[in-house]
Amino acid sequence: MKFKAFVTDNGVNLLEKRFLPALEKTGKSCHLYLTRDHALFLHNLLNGDGVHSVAQFRKEALFHDYRISSNNDDRIAFALDLSLLLRALRSAVAVASEYSASASSTRLEIKLVKKLSPNSTQPMPFLTLETRGYKSAVIQDIPISKPLSRAQVTELQSALDSAQDLPPTLVQVPDLNQLLNLVDRMKLVGDVVNVFISRHGDLSVQVSTTLISLGAEFRRLVVIGEQTNAPSEDQNLSAHARSSRSISRGDGQSVQVSVKHFAKSLQCHLARPDSAFYGIAPQGSCLTVIFQFFIPGSRETDKSISLHCRLPVLDPGSG
Amino acid sequence: MSHSGMEEEEAPDVICELENVQGLVEALTAVRWKRYQDAVLELSEHGIVLIVDENGCLQAKVYLKRELFIRYDYKARGRPRLGVSLGHFVDCLNAFWLPGQFSVVQIQYPGPDMQLLLKSVDSLDSSICAEIRTRIPDTIGWDYNFEPAGANPLTFTVKSAALKEAIEDLEWPGSSIQIILEPDPPSVTLRAEGHGDLQIDFMYYVNSELLVAFQCDHRTSFKYKYKFLRATTSNMPSSVIKENRGSKLSIGRGGMLKVQHLVSIAKPSVSHTYVDAVGYQQPGRIAHIEFFVKPEETED
């Protein structure tokens, strides 16, 4: 089992400034899953609860001289602590910038190693970051879990495959930051948020308790997938009336998710996506958020980067 | 009776709109001295008064004059009173205050189910809504009628920041604070005895920049519970300190202490491109906050 690559400047930038800070909010530890062509950061795919989050990079987006081999179809997966990886990357960047005056560009190598740690007799697996400067090299070892077994990797891959289905209707969220701000206040009110999405571009989020309800409503959002025009007779109704009419007509759907999970999904704005879409999976099985990244300077989707989250739906009784 | 009259929806008691949610949140937070606190809102043609009371020993009022609102439609007969949880009210209002955004919040009472309704009214395509369940407030059992102690008022005005600091400093000695007003030389003394003694003197002639006004014709001294005094300044809005405002303290009959702060609820001006320079700092855009503290015991 071998993995070795150099992180590109763009890769360092993507991870250090954008994705790792965002992913860290979803959960401190995650699985890093490396294949021949992709590197994926996966949250909670092997356990049922929590926000499922999948950040996928084509190898060229992060690395050059990417070499991987394993007897499991060149696939390697292990768990690691994102905050340690982020810290190591930051110090690597700091080291590199110190040497940037020198002509030769610094190289940041990332590889899997086994080392004997001070207090054990068994060699332990590490992800090592090595920054070579002009005169010195800085090596940082990040402890990781034992690589996942063949069965676990298969399980991870099948969880990943089943997570690829798109919700039939997706609405574009206008301002993630603003919504996050609101959801942070909602956390004070209750634990469960009701999310309603319709085919005519309505999105409403609401937290209710016996004493109080707090929510936001967005209308005429951009819709991707199945869409219909809003019936004109609904225009002047209250948000609540419109959503219940829409649900009974079948062109809208609502689910309940944890406010905390919802806030985590919004934290992904730290990865600076160019747009974000919310949708409800068929049969209301989960709330899906898909983030879109453009190729810098264009309005074209960057297919080498993808990020999406799936929020488990609470059954109405458990609220 | 005309038919159309039957169909007409009854207008709510009050619909008002406010531009500076942050200012309102700060003013209300100033009278929130514990997490779960019930408040009574009193509506009238002059504005809204929010009243908070603790065991008949401490009462606070926030006066929101109708001039603070950009719209104030009052239709009620009499003066409706409603009870709400202050915490919920503040938490909800907070949701309408988005950093870097200018938002107008509409407050309406009653809703279809006697709720207090809050709604943002900036845009047709996105809105924030909140509903707060109200309750029928208890009948007033308070006797906070503040009456002057004698022919001449006993009052002093001290810089709010200095007052807050002095009260914070008095925390360690004990649970009870004595306020002494002395006409000659004119001075105010805050004194705490307990685990130790601590006395803070404001001399009118020495600290004129702190003690900006003073009126007292005979020595007066009353003791107040520390936690109640602390409540009068603990959540003082940062804007009060920033604007270097003064707080007015008066002692009335029986030693009833009145503490008054002024909080500006001006239009937010920070980094806003279209600052209405004239509209800023209008005297009408000030909320008055009053605390009434009953003394521990009478001393003559």
Coordinates of C-alpha atoms in Angstrom, one line a residue:
Chain A
M1 CA 0.0 0.0 0.0
K2 CA 1.7 3.2 -1.2
F3 CA 0.6 6.8 -1.6
K4 CA 2.9 9.6 -2.5
A5 CA 2.2 12.9 -4.3
F6 CA 3.1 16.6 -4.4
V7 CA 0.5 19.1 -3.5
T8 CA 0.2 21.9 -6.1
D9 CA 0.0 25.5 -5.1
N10 CA -3.6 25.5 -6.1
G11 CA -4.2 22.4 -4.1
V12 CA -2.7 24.0 -1.0
N13 CA -4.8 27.0 -1.5
L14 CA -8.0 25.0 -2.0
L15 CA -7.4 22.9 1.1
E16 CA -5.9 25.4 3.5
K17 CA -8.0 28.4 2.7
R18 CA -11.3 26.9 1.7
F19 CA -12.2 23.2 2.0
L20 CA -10.5 22.1 5.3
P21 CA -11.9 25.1 7.3
A22 CA -15.4 24.2 5.9
L23 CA -15.1 20.5 6.3
E24 CA -13.8 20.9 9.8
K25 CA -17.1 22.5 10.8
T26 CA -19.0 19.4 9.5
G27 CA -16.9 17.2 11.8
K28 CA -13.5 17.1 13.3
S29 CA -12.6 13.8 11.8
C30 CA -13.4 12.3 8.4
H31 CA -12.3 9.6 6.0
L32 CA -9.8 10.5 3.3
Y33 CA -10.4 8.1 0.4
L34 CA -7.8 8.0 -2.3
T35 CA -8.4 6.3 -5.7
R36 CA -6.4 6.3 -8.9
D37 CA -8.2 9.5 -10.1
H38 CA -9.7 11.1 -7.1
A39 CA -9.2 12.2 -3.5
L40 CA -12.3 12.4 -1.4
F41 CA -13.0 13.7 2.1
L42 CA -16.0 11.8 3.5
H43 CA -18.0 12.5 6.6
N44 CA -20.2 10.0 8.3
L45 CA -20.7 7.8 5.3
L46 CA -20.2 4.6 7.4
N47 CA -22.5 5.6 10.2
G48 CA -26.1 6.5 9.9
D49 CA -26.3 9.7 11.9
G50 CA -24.8 13.1 11.3
V51 CA -24.4 15.1 8.1
H52 CA -23.1 13.0 5.2
S53 CA -20.6 15.2 3.4
V54 CA -18.7 14.3 0.3
A55 CA -15.9 16.5 -1.0
Q56 CA -14.4 15.1 -4.2
F57 CA -11.3 16.4 -6.0
R58 CA -9.9 15.1 -9.3
K59 CA -6.3 14.3 -8.5
E60 CA -5.1 17.1 -10.8
A61 CA -7.0 19.7 -8.7
L62 CA -4.8 19.1 -5.7
F63 CA -1.7 17.1 -6.7
H64 CA 1.0 16.4 -9.3
D65 CA 3.2 13.3 -9.5
Y66 CA 0.4 11.4 -7.9
R67 CA 1.3 7.8 -7.2
I68 CA -1.0 5.3 -5.5
S69 CA -1.0 1.5 -5.3
S70 CA -2.7 -1.0 -3.1
N71 CA -3.9 -4.5 -3.6
N72 CA -7.5 -3.3 -3.3
D73 CA -7.7 -1.9 -6.8
D74 CA -5.4 1.0 -5.9
R75 CA -7.8 2.3 -3.4
I76 CA -6.8 3.5 0.1
A77 CA -9.0 5.0 2.8
F78 CA -8.3 6.0 6.4
A79 CA -9.7 8.3 9.1
L80 CA -7.9 11.4 10.0
D81 CA -8.3 14.5 12.1
L82 CA -8.9 17.5 9.9
S83 CA -7.7 20.0 12.4
L84 CA -4.3 18.3 12.4
L85 CA -4.1 18.3 8.7
L86 CA -5.1 21.9 8.5
R87 CA -2.5 22.8 11.1
A88 CA 0.2 20.9 9.3
L89 CA -0.8 22.6 6.0
R90 CA -0.7 26.0 7.5
S91 CA 2.8 25.5 8.9
A92 CA 3.9 24.1 5.6
V93 CA 2.6 27.2 3.9
A94 CA 4.5 29.4 6.5
V95 CA 7.7 27.5 5.9
A96 CA 7.3 27.7 2.2
S97 CA 6.7 31.4 2.2
E98 CA 9.9 31.9 4.2
Y99 CA 11.9 30.3 1.4
S100 CA 9.9 31.8 -1.4
A101 CA 12.7 34.3 -1.9
S102 CA 15.0 31.5 -3.1
A103 CA 14.7 30.7 -6.8
S104 CA 13.7 27.1 -6.6
S105 CA 10.0 26.7 -5.7
T106 CA 9.3 24.8 -2.5
R107 CA 7.8 21.4 -2.9
L108 CA 5.2 20.0 -0.6
E109 CA 5.2 16.3 -0.6
I110 CA 2.4 14.2 1.0
K111 CA 2.8 10.5 1.6
L112 CA 1.7 7.6 3.7
V113 CA 4.3 6.2 6.1
K114 CA 4.6 3.7 8.9
K115 CA 6.7 4.8 11.8
L116 CA 7.5 3.6 15.3
S117 CA 6.1 6.2 17.6
P118 CA 7.9 6.9 20.9
N119 CA 5.6 5.1 23.2
S120 CA 4.8 2.0 21.2
T121 CA 6.5 -1.0 19.8
Q122 CA 4.1 -1.3 16.9
P123 CA 4.8 0.9 13.9
M124 CA 1.9 3.3 13.4
P125 CA 0.5 4.8 10.2
F126 CA 1.0 8.5 9.5
L127 CA 0.3 10.9 6.7
T128 CA 3.5 12.9 6.3
L129 CA 3.8 16.4 4.9
E130 CA 7.3 17.3 3.9
T131 CA 8.3 20.8 2.9
R132 CA 11.6 21.2 1.3
G133 CA 13.1 24.6 1.4
Y134 CA 16.4 25.8 0.1
K135 CA 18.5 24.7 3.1
S136 CA 16.2 22.7 5.3
A137 CA 13.2 20.4 5.2
V138 CA 10.2 20.3 7.6
I139 CA 8.5 17.0 8.1
Q140 CA 5.2 16.8 9.8
D141 CA 3.6 13.5 10.7
I142 CA -0.2 13.4 11.1
P143 CA -1.4 10.3 12.9
I144 CA -4.1 8.5 11.0
S145 CA -6.3 5.4 11.6
K146 CA -5.2 2.0 10.3
P147 CA -6.2 1.9 6.6
L148 CA -9.7 0.6 6.1
S149 CA -10.1 -3.1 5.3
R150 CA -11.1 -4.2 1.8
A151 CA -14.7 -4.8 3.1
Q152 CA -14.8 -1.3 4.7
V153 CA -13.6 0.3 1.5
T154 CA -16.3 -1.5 -0.5
E155 CA -18.8 -0.3 2.0
L156 CA -17.5 3.2 1.7
Q157 CA -17.7 3.0 -2.1
S158 CA -21.2 1.7 -2.1
A159 CA -22.3 4.4 0.3
L160 CA -20.7 6.9 -2.0
D161 CA -22.5 5.4 -5.1
S162 CA -25.9 5.5 -3.4
A163 CA -25.3 9.1 -2.4
Q164 CA -25.0 10.2 -6.0
D165 CA -28.8 10.4 -6.8
L166 CA -30.0 13.9 -7.3
P167 CA -33.2 15.3 -5.8
P168 CA -35.8 15.9 -8.6
T169 CA -36.0 19.6 -7.7
L170 CA -33.2 21.8 -6.6
V171 CA -33.6 25.5 -5.6
Q172 CA -30.7 27.9 -5.5
V173 CA -30.0 29.5 -2.1
P174 CA -29.5 33.3 -2.6
D175 CA -27.1 34.1 0.3
L176 CA -25.6 31.3 2.3
N177 CA -24.1 33.7 4.8
Q178 CA -27.3 35.5 5.5
L179 CA -29.1 32.2 5.9
L180 CA -26.4 30.9 8.3
N181 CA -26.8 34.0 10.4
L182 CA -30.5 33.3 10.7
V183 CA -30.1 29.6 11.4
D184 CA -27.6 30.5 14.2
R185 CA -30.5 32.5 15.8
M186 CA -32.9 29.6 15.2
K187 CA -30.7 27.4 17.3
L188 CA -31.7 29.5 20.3
V189 CA -35.4 28.8 19.6
G190 CA -35.5 25.1 18.8
D191 CA -33.7 21.9 17.7
V192 CA -35.7 21.0 14.6
V193 CA -36.1 23.0 11.5
N194 CA -38.8 22.4 9.0
V195 CA -37.6 22.9 5.4
F196 CA -40.1 23.3 2.6
I197 CA -39.1 23.3 -1.1
S198 CA -41.4 23.7 -4.0
R199 CA -41.1 23.2 -7.7
H200 CA -41.8 26.9 -8.3
G201 CA -38.8 28.1 -6.4
D202 CA -40.0 28.5 -2.9
L203 CA -37.7 27.7 0.0
S204 CA -38.8 28.2 3.6
V205 CA -37.2 27.2 6.8
Q206 CA -38.9 27.4 10.1
V207 CA -38.3 26.5 13.7
S208 CA -41.4 26.2 15.9
T209 CA -42.0 25.4 19.5
T210 CA -45.2 25.8 21.5
L211 CA -44.4 29.4 22.4
I212 CA -42.6 30.7 19.4
S213 CA -41.9 30.2 15.7
L214 CA -39.1 31.8 13.7
G215 CA -38.6 31.3 10.0
A216 CA -37.5 32.7 6.7
E217 CA -39.1 32.4 3.3
F218 CA -37.5 32.9 -0.1
R219 CA -39.6 33.0 -3.3
R220 CA -38.9 32.9 -7.0
L221 CA -35.5 31.2 -6.6
V222 CA -33.7 29.6 -9.5
V223 CA -35.0 26.0 -9.9
I224 CA -33.1 23.1 -11.5
G225 CA -34.9 20.0 -12.4
E226 CA -38.6 19.5 -12.2
Q227 CA -40.4 22.9 -12.0
T228 CA -43.8 24.4 -12.4
N229 CA -45.1 27.9 -12.3
A230 CA -46.6 29.1 -9.1
P231 CA -50.4 29.3 -9.3
S232 CA -51.4 32.9 -9.4
E233 CA -54.1 32.5 -6.9
D234 CA -51.5 31.6 -4.3
Q235 CA -49.5 34.9 -4.7
N236 CA -51.1 36.8 -1.8
L237 CA -51.4 34.0 0.6
S238 CA -49.3 33.7 3.7
A239 CA -46.1 31.6 3.6
H240 CA -47.7 28.9 5.7
A241 CA -50.9 28.7 3.6
R242 CA -48.9 28.6 0.3
S243 CA -46.7 25.8 1.6
S244 CA -49.6 23.6 2.8
R245 CA -51.5 24.2 -0.5
S246 CA -48.4 23.3 -2.4
I247 CA -47.8 20.1 -0.4
S248 CA -51.4 19.0 -1.0
R249 CA -51.1 19.7 -4.7
G250 CA -47.9 17.6 -4.7
D251 CA -45.6 20.3 -6.2
G252 CA -43.9 21.0 -2.8
Q253 CA -42.4 18.9 -0.1
S254 CA -41.2 19.5 3.4
V255 CA -38.9 17.7 5.7
Q256 CA -37.6 18.1 9.2
V257 CA -33.9 18.1 10.0
S258 CA -31.8 19.0 12.9
V259 CA -31.1 22.7 13.2
K260 CA -27.5 21.9 14.0
H261 CA -27.1 19.8 10.9
F262 CA -28.7 22.5 8.8
A263 CA -26.2 25.1 10.2
K264 CA -23.3 22.7 9.4
S265 CA -24.4 22.4 5.8
L266 CA -24.4 26.2 5.6
Q267 CA -21.0 26.4 7.1
C268 CA -19.8 25.0 3.8
H269 CA -19.9 28.5 2.5
L270 CA -16.4 28.7 4.0
A271 CA -15.3 26.6 1.0
R272 CA -16.5 29.6 -1.1
P273 CA -18.8 27.8 -3.5
D274 CA -20.2 29.9 -6.4
S275 CA -23.7 28.7 -5.7
A276 CA -25.6 26.3 -3.5
F277 CA -28.7 24.3 -4.1
Y278 CA -31.1 22.6 -1.7
G279 CA -33.3 19.7 -2.7
I280 CA -35.3 17.0 -1.0
A281 CA -34.5 13.4 -2.1
P282 CA -37.3 11.2 -3.4
Q283 CA -39.7 10.0 -0.6
G284 CA -38.2 12.7 1.6
S285 CA -35.4 10.4 2.6
C286 CA -32.9 13.3 3.1
L287 CA -32.2 16.9 2.5
T288 CA -29.5 17.4 0.0
V289 CA -27.2 20.4 -0.5
I290 CA -25.1 20.6 -3.6
F291 CA -22.4 23.2 -4.0
Q292 CA -21.3 24.4 -7.3
F293 CA -17.8 25.7 -8.1
F294 CA -17.0 27.6 -11.3
I295 CA -13.7 27.5 -13.1
P296 CA -12.1 30.7 -11.9
G297 CA -13.0 33.7 -14.1
S298 CA -15.9 31.9 -15.8
R299 CA -19.5 30.8 -15.3
E300 CA -18.6 27.2 -16.2
T301 CA -18.8 24.5 -13.6
D302 CA -15.5 23.2 -12.4
K303 CA -16.0 19.5 -12.8
S304 CA -12.8 18.7 -10.9
I305 CA -14.2 19.8 -7.6
S306 CA -17.5 18.7 -6.1
L307 CA -19.1 19.1 -2.7
H308 CA -22.4 18.0 -1.4
C309 CA -24.0 17.1 1.9
R310 CA -27.0 15.0 2.8
L311 CA -28.8 15.8 6.0
P312 CA -30.7 13.0 7.7
V313 CA -34.4 13.6 8.0
L314 CA -36.0 13.3 11.5
D315 CA -39.2 11.5 11.6
P316 CA -41.9 13.9 12.8
G317 CA -42.4 11.9 16.0
S318 CA -38.8 12.4 17.2
G319 CA -39.0 16.2 17.0
Chain B
M1 CA -75.3 47.1 9.2
S2 CA -73.7 47.1 5.8
H3 CA -72.6 43.8 4.4
S4 CA -69.2 45.0 3.4
G5 CA -68.6 46.0 7.0
M6 CA -68.9 42.4 8.1
E7 CA -66.3 41.2 5.7
E8 CA -63.8 43.8 6.6
E9 CA -61.0 42.4 8.6
E10 CA -60.5 43.9 12.0
A11 CA -57.4 46.0 12.0
P12 CA -54.8 44.9 14.5
D13 CA -54.2 47.0 17.6
V14 CA -50.8 48.0 16.4
I15 CA -48.6 47.7 13.3
C16 CA -45.3 49.5 13.5
E17 CA -42.1 49.4 11.6
L18 CA -38.6 50.0 12.9
E19 CA -35.4 50.5 10.9
N20 CA -32.8 49.9 13.6
V21 CA -33.4 46.4 15.0
Q22 CA -30.0 46.4 16.6
G23 CA -30.8 49.4 18.7
L24 CA -34.0 47.9 19.8
V25 CA -32.2 44.6 20.7
E26 CA -29.7 46.5 22.7
A27 CA -32.3 48.5 24.6
L28 CA -34.3 45.4 25.4
T29 CA -31.2 43.5 26.4
A30 CA -30.4 46.2 28.9
V31 CA -33.4 45.1 31.0
R32 CA -32.7 41.4 30.6
W33 CA -30.9 40.4 33.7
K34 CA -31.7 36.7 33.6
R35 CA -32.3 34.1 31.0
Y36 CA -35.9 33.4 31.5
Q37 CA -37.7 36.6 32.1
D38 CA -41.3 37.6 31.5
A39 CA -42.1 41.0 30.2
V40 CA -45.3 43.0 29.7
L41 CA -45.8 45.2 26.7
E42 CA -48.2 48.1 27.0
L43 CA -49.4 49.6 23.8
S44 CA -50.7 53.1 23.4
E45 CA -51.0 55.9 20.9
H46 CA -47.8 57.3 22.2
G47 CA -45.7 54.1 21.7
I48 CA -44.8 50.9 23.4
V49 CA -43.6 50.4 26.9
L50 CA -42.0 47.2 27.9
I51 CA -42.1 46.4 31.6
V52 CA -40.0 43.8 33.5
D53 CA -40.5 43.1 37.2
E54 CA -38.7 40.9 39.7
N55 CA -40.5 40.0 42.9
G56 CA -41.8 43.5 43.5
C57 CA -38.3 44.6 44.3
L58 CA -36.9 45.7 40.9
Q59 CA -38.7 46.9 37.9
A60 CA -37.5 48.1 34.6
K61 CA -39.3 49.9 31.8
V62 CA -38.2 50.6 28.2
Y63 CA -40.1 53.4 26.6
L64 CA -40.3 53.1 22.8
K65 CA -41.9 56.3 21.7
R66 CA -43.8 56.3 18.4
E67 CA -41.2 58.7 17.0
L68 CA -38.7 55.8 17.0
F69 CA -40.7 54.0 14.4
I70 CA -41.0 54.8 10.7
R71 CA -44.5 53.6 10.8
Y72 CA -46.8 53.4 13.8
D73 CA -50.5 52.6 13.2
Y74 CA -52.4 52.4 16.4
K75 CA -56.1 51.3 16.3
A76 CA -56.8 49.9 19.7
R77 CA -59.3 51.2 22.2
G78 CA -57.8 51.4 25.7
R79 CA -54.3 50.3 26.3
P80 CA -53.8 46.7 25.4
R81 CA -51.3 44.8 27.6
L82 CA -49.7 41.6 26.6
G83 CA -47.2 39.3 28.3
V84 CA -44.3 37.8 26.3
S85 CA -41.1 36.1 27.2
L86 CA -38.4 38.8 27.0
G87 CA -35.8 36.2 26.0
H88 CA -37.9 35.0 23.0
F89 CA -38.7 38.5 21.9
V90 CA -35.0 39.4 21.9
D91 CA -33.9 36.2 20.3
C92 CA -36.5 36.7 17.5
L93 CA -35.6 40.3 16.9
N94 CA -31.9 39.3 16.7
A95 CA -32.8 37.2 13.7
F96 CA -33.8 40.3 11.9
W97 CA -30.5 42.0 12.4
L98 CA -28.1 40.8 9.8
P99 CA -24.6 42.3 9.8
G100 CA -24.0 44.5 6.9
Q101 CA -27.6 44.6 5.9
F102 CA -30.2 47.2 6.4
S103 CA -33.5 45.7 7.4
V104 CA -36.9 47.0 8.4
V105 CA -38.8 44.9 10.9
Q106 CA -42.6 45.1 11.2
I107 CA -44.2 44.4 14.5
Q108 CA -47.9 43.6 14.7
Y109 CA -50.3 42.7 17.5
P110 CA -52.4 40.7 17.7
G111 CA -52.1 38.0 15.1
P112 CA -54.9 35.6 14.4
D113 CA -54.2 33.6 17.6
M114 CA -53.3 36.7 19.7
Q115 CA -49.6 36.3 18.8
L116 CA -47.0 39.0 18.5
L117 CA -45.9 38.9 14.8
L118 CA -42.6 40.1 13.5
K119 CA -41.8 40.3 9.9
S120 CA -39.1 41.7 7.7
V121 CA -40.5 44.0 5.0
D122 CA -37.6 44.8 2.8
S123 CA -38.1 42.5 -0.1
L124 CA -41.0 40.7 -1.7
D125 CA -38.9 37.6 -2.5
S126 CA -37.4 36.9 0.9
S127 CA -38.7 37.5 4.3
I128 CA -38.1 36.5 7.9
C129 CA -41.1 35.9 10.1
A130 CA -41.6 35.2 13.7
E131 CA -44.6 34.5 15.9
I132 CA -44.4 34.8 19.6
R133 CA -47.2 33.4 21.8
T134 CA -48.5 36.0 24.2
R135 CA -50.2 35.5 27.5
I136 CA -52.5 37.6 29.5
P137 CA -50.4 39.6 31.9
D138 CA -51.0 39.5 35.7
T139 CA -52.9 42.3 37.0
I140 CA -50.6 45.0 38.4
G141 CA -49.6 44.3 41.9
W142 CA -46.7 46.7 41.8
D143 CA -46.5 49.9 43.6
Y144 CA -43.6 51.6 42.0
N145 CA -45.2 55.0 42.1
F146 CA -42.1 57.1 42.2
E147 CA -42.8 60.2 44.2
P148 CA -40.3 62.9 45.2
A149 CA -39.0 62.5 48.7
G150 CA -39.6 66.1 49.6
A151 CA -39.9 69.6 48.1
N152 CA -36.5 69.4 46.5
P153 CA -35.6 66.4 44.4
L154 CA -32.7 64.2 45.4
T155 CA -30.9 63.4 42.1
F156 CA -27.6 63.1 40.5
T157 CA -26.3 62.4 37.0
V158 CA -23.2 60.3 36.5
K159 CA -21.5 59.2 33.4
S160 CA -23.0 55.8 32.6
A161 CA -19.6 54.1 32.1
A162 CA -18.4 55.4 35.5
L163 CA -21.6 54.1 37.2
K164 CA -21.3 50.7 35.6
E165 CA -17.6 50.5 36.6
A166 CA -18.3 51.6 40.2
I167 CA -21.1 49.0 40.6
E168 CA -18.9 46.3 39.2
D169 CA -16.1 47.2 41.6
L170 CA -18.5 46.9 44.5
E171 CA -19.1 43.3 43.8
W172 CA -16.6 41.7 46.2
P173 CA -17.4 43.3 49.5
G174 CA -21.0 42.2 50.0
S175 CA -24.6 41.8 49.1
S176 CA -25.8 45.3 50.1
I177 CA -24.8 48.7 48.8
Q178 CA -25.4 52.0 50.6
I179 CA -25.9 55.1 48.5
I180 CA -25.3 58.3 50.4
L181 CA -26.0 61.7 49.1
E182 CA -24.3 64.5 51.0
P183 CA -25.1 68.2 50.3
D184 CA -21.9 69.6 51.9
P185 CA -19.6 69.1 50.2
P186 CA -21.8 67.8 47.4
S187 CA -21.0 64.2 46.9
V188 CA -22.3 60.8 46.2
T189 CA -20.9 57.8 48.0
L190 CA -21.5 54.1 47.1
R191 CA -20.5 52.0 50.0
A192 CA -20.4 48.2 50.5
E193 CA -19.7 46.4 53.7
G194 CA -19.4 42.7 53.9
H195 CA -16.3 40.5 53.4
G196 CA -14.5 43.8 53.3
D197 CA -15.3 47.5 53.0
L198 CA -15.3 49.4 49.8
Q199 CA -16.4 53.0 49.3
I200 CA -16.5 54.9 46.1
D201 CA -16.9 58.7 46.3
F202 CA -18.0 61.0 43.5
M203 CA -17.2 64.5 44.6
Y204 CA -19.2 67.0 42.6
Y205 CA -16.5 69.7 42.6
V206 CA -13.6 67.2 42.0
N207 CA -15.2 64.8 39.6
S208 CA -17.3 67.2 37.6
E209 CA -16.6 65.3 34.4
L210 CA -18.0 62.2 36.0
L211 CA -20.7 63.6 38.3
V212 CA -22.3 66.0 35.8
A213 CA -25.3 67.1 37.9
F214 CA -26.2 67.0 41.5
Q215 CA -29.2 68.1 43.6
C216 CA -29.6 67.3 47.3
D217 CA -30.5 69.5 50.3
H218 CA -30.0 67.1 53.1
R219 CA -28.0 64.0 53.8
T220 CA -29.8 60.9 52.5
S221 CA -28.8 57.3 52.8
F222 CA -30.4 54.1 51.7
K223 CA -29.3 50.5 51.2
Y224 CA -30.0 48.5 48.1
K225 CA -29.4 44.8 47.3
Y226 CA -26.3 44.5 45.2
K227 CA -27.9 42.2 42.7
F228 CA -30.6 44.6 41.9
L229 CA -28.2 47.6 41.5
R230 CA -26.1 45.4 39.3
A231 CA -29.0 44.6 37.1
T232 CA -29.5 48.3 36.4
T233 CA -26.1 48.5 34.6
S234 CA -24.9 45.0 33.8
N235 CA -26.3 44.9 30.3
M236 CA -25.9 48.5 29.5
P237 CA -25.7 48.8 25.7
S238 CA -22.3 49.5 24.3
S239 CA -23.6 52.5 22.5
V240 CA -24.4 54.2 25.8
I241 CA -20.8 54.0 26.8
K242 CA -19.5 54.8 23.3
E243 CA -21.6 58.0 23.1
N244 CA -20.4 58.9 26.6
R245 CA -23.9 59.3 27.9
G246 CA -24.9 60.0 31.5
S247 CA -27.3 58.1 33.7
K248 CA -29.6 59.9 36.0
L249 CA -30.3 58.5 39.5
S250 CA -33.0 59.8 41.7
I251 CA -34.1 58.8 45.2
G252 CA -37.8 59.2 45.9
R253 CA -40.1 58.8 48.9
G254 CA -39.2 55.8 51.0
G255 CA -35.8 55.5 49.3
M256 CA -37.2 54.2 46.0
L257 CA -34.2 54.5 43.6
K258 CA -34.8 55.4 40.0
V259 CA -32.0 54.9 37.4
Q260 CA -32.5 56.3 33.9
H261 CA -30.5 55.5 30.8
L262 CA -30.8 56.8 27.3
V263 CA -30.2 54.5 24.4
S264 CA -30.0 55.8 20.9
I265 CA -32.0 53.8 18.3
A266 CA -30.7 55.9 15.4
K267 CA -30.6 54.6 11.9
P268 CA -27.5 52.5 11.6
S269 CA -24.9 54.6 9.9
V270 CA -21.9 52.4 9.7
S271 CA -20.5 52.0 6.3
H272 CA -23.9 52.7 4.8
T273 CA -23.6 54.4 1.5
Y274 CA -26.8 56.4 1.8
V275 CA -26.3 57.9 5.3
D276 CA -29.0 60.3 6.1
A277 CA -26.8 62.7 7.9
V278 CA -29.7 64.8 9.0
G279 CA -31.7 61.9 10.3
Y280 CA -28.9 60.7 12.4
Q281 CA -29.0 61.5 16.1
Q282 CA -32.4 63.0 16.1
P283 CA -33.5 63.4 19.7
G284 CA -36.7 61.5 18.8
R285 CA -34.5 58.4 18.2
I286 CA -33.8 57.8 21.8
A287 CA -35.3 55.1 23.9
H288 CA -35.6 55.8 27.6
I289 CA -34.8 53.0 30.0
E290 CA -35.8 53.3 33.7
F291 CA -35.1 51.0 36.6
F292 CA -36.9 51.2 39.9
V293 CA -35.1 49.6 42.9
K294 CA -36.7 49.3 46.3
P295 CA -34.4 49.9 49.2
E296 CA -33.6 47.2 51.7
E297 CA -34.5 49.1 54.8
T298 CA -35.3 52.7 55.6
E299 CA -32.8 54.8 57.4
D300 CA -33.4 58.3 58.6

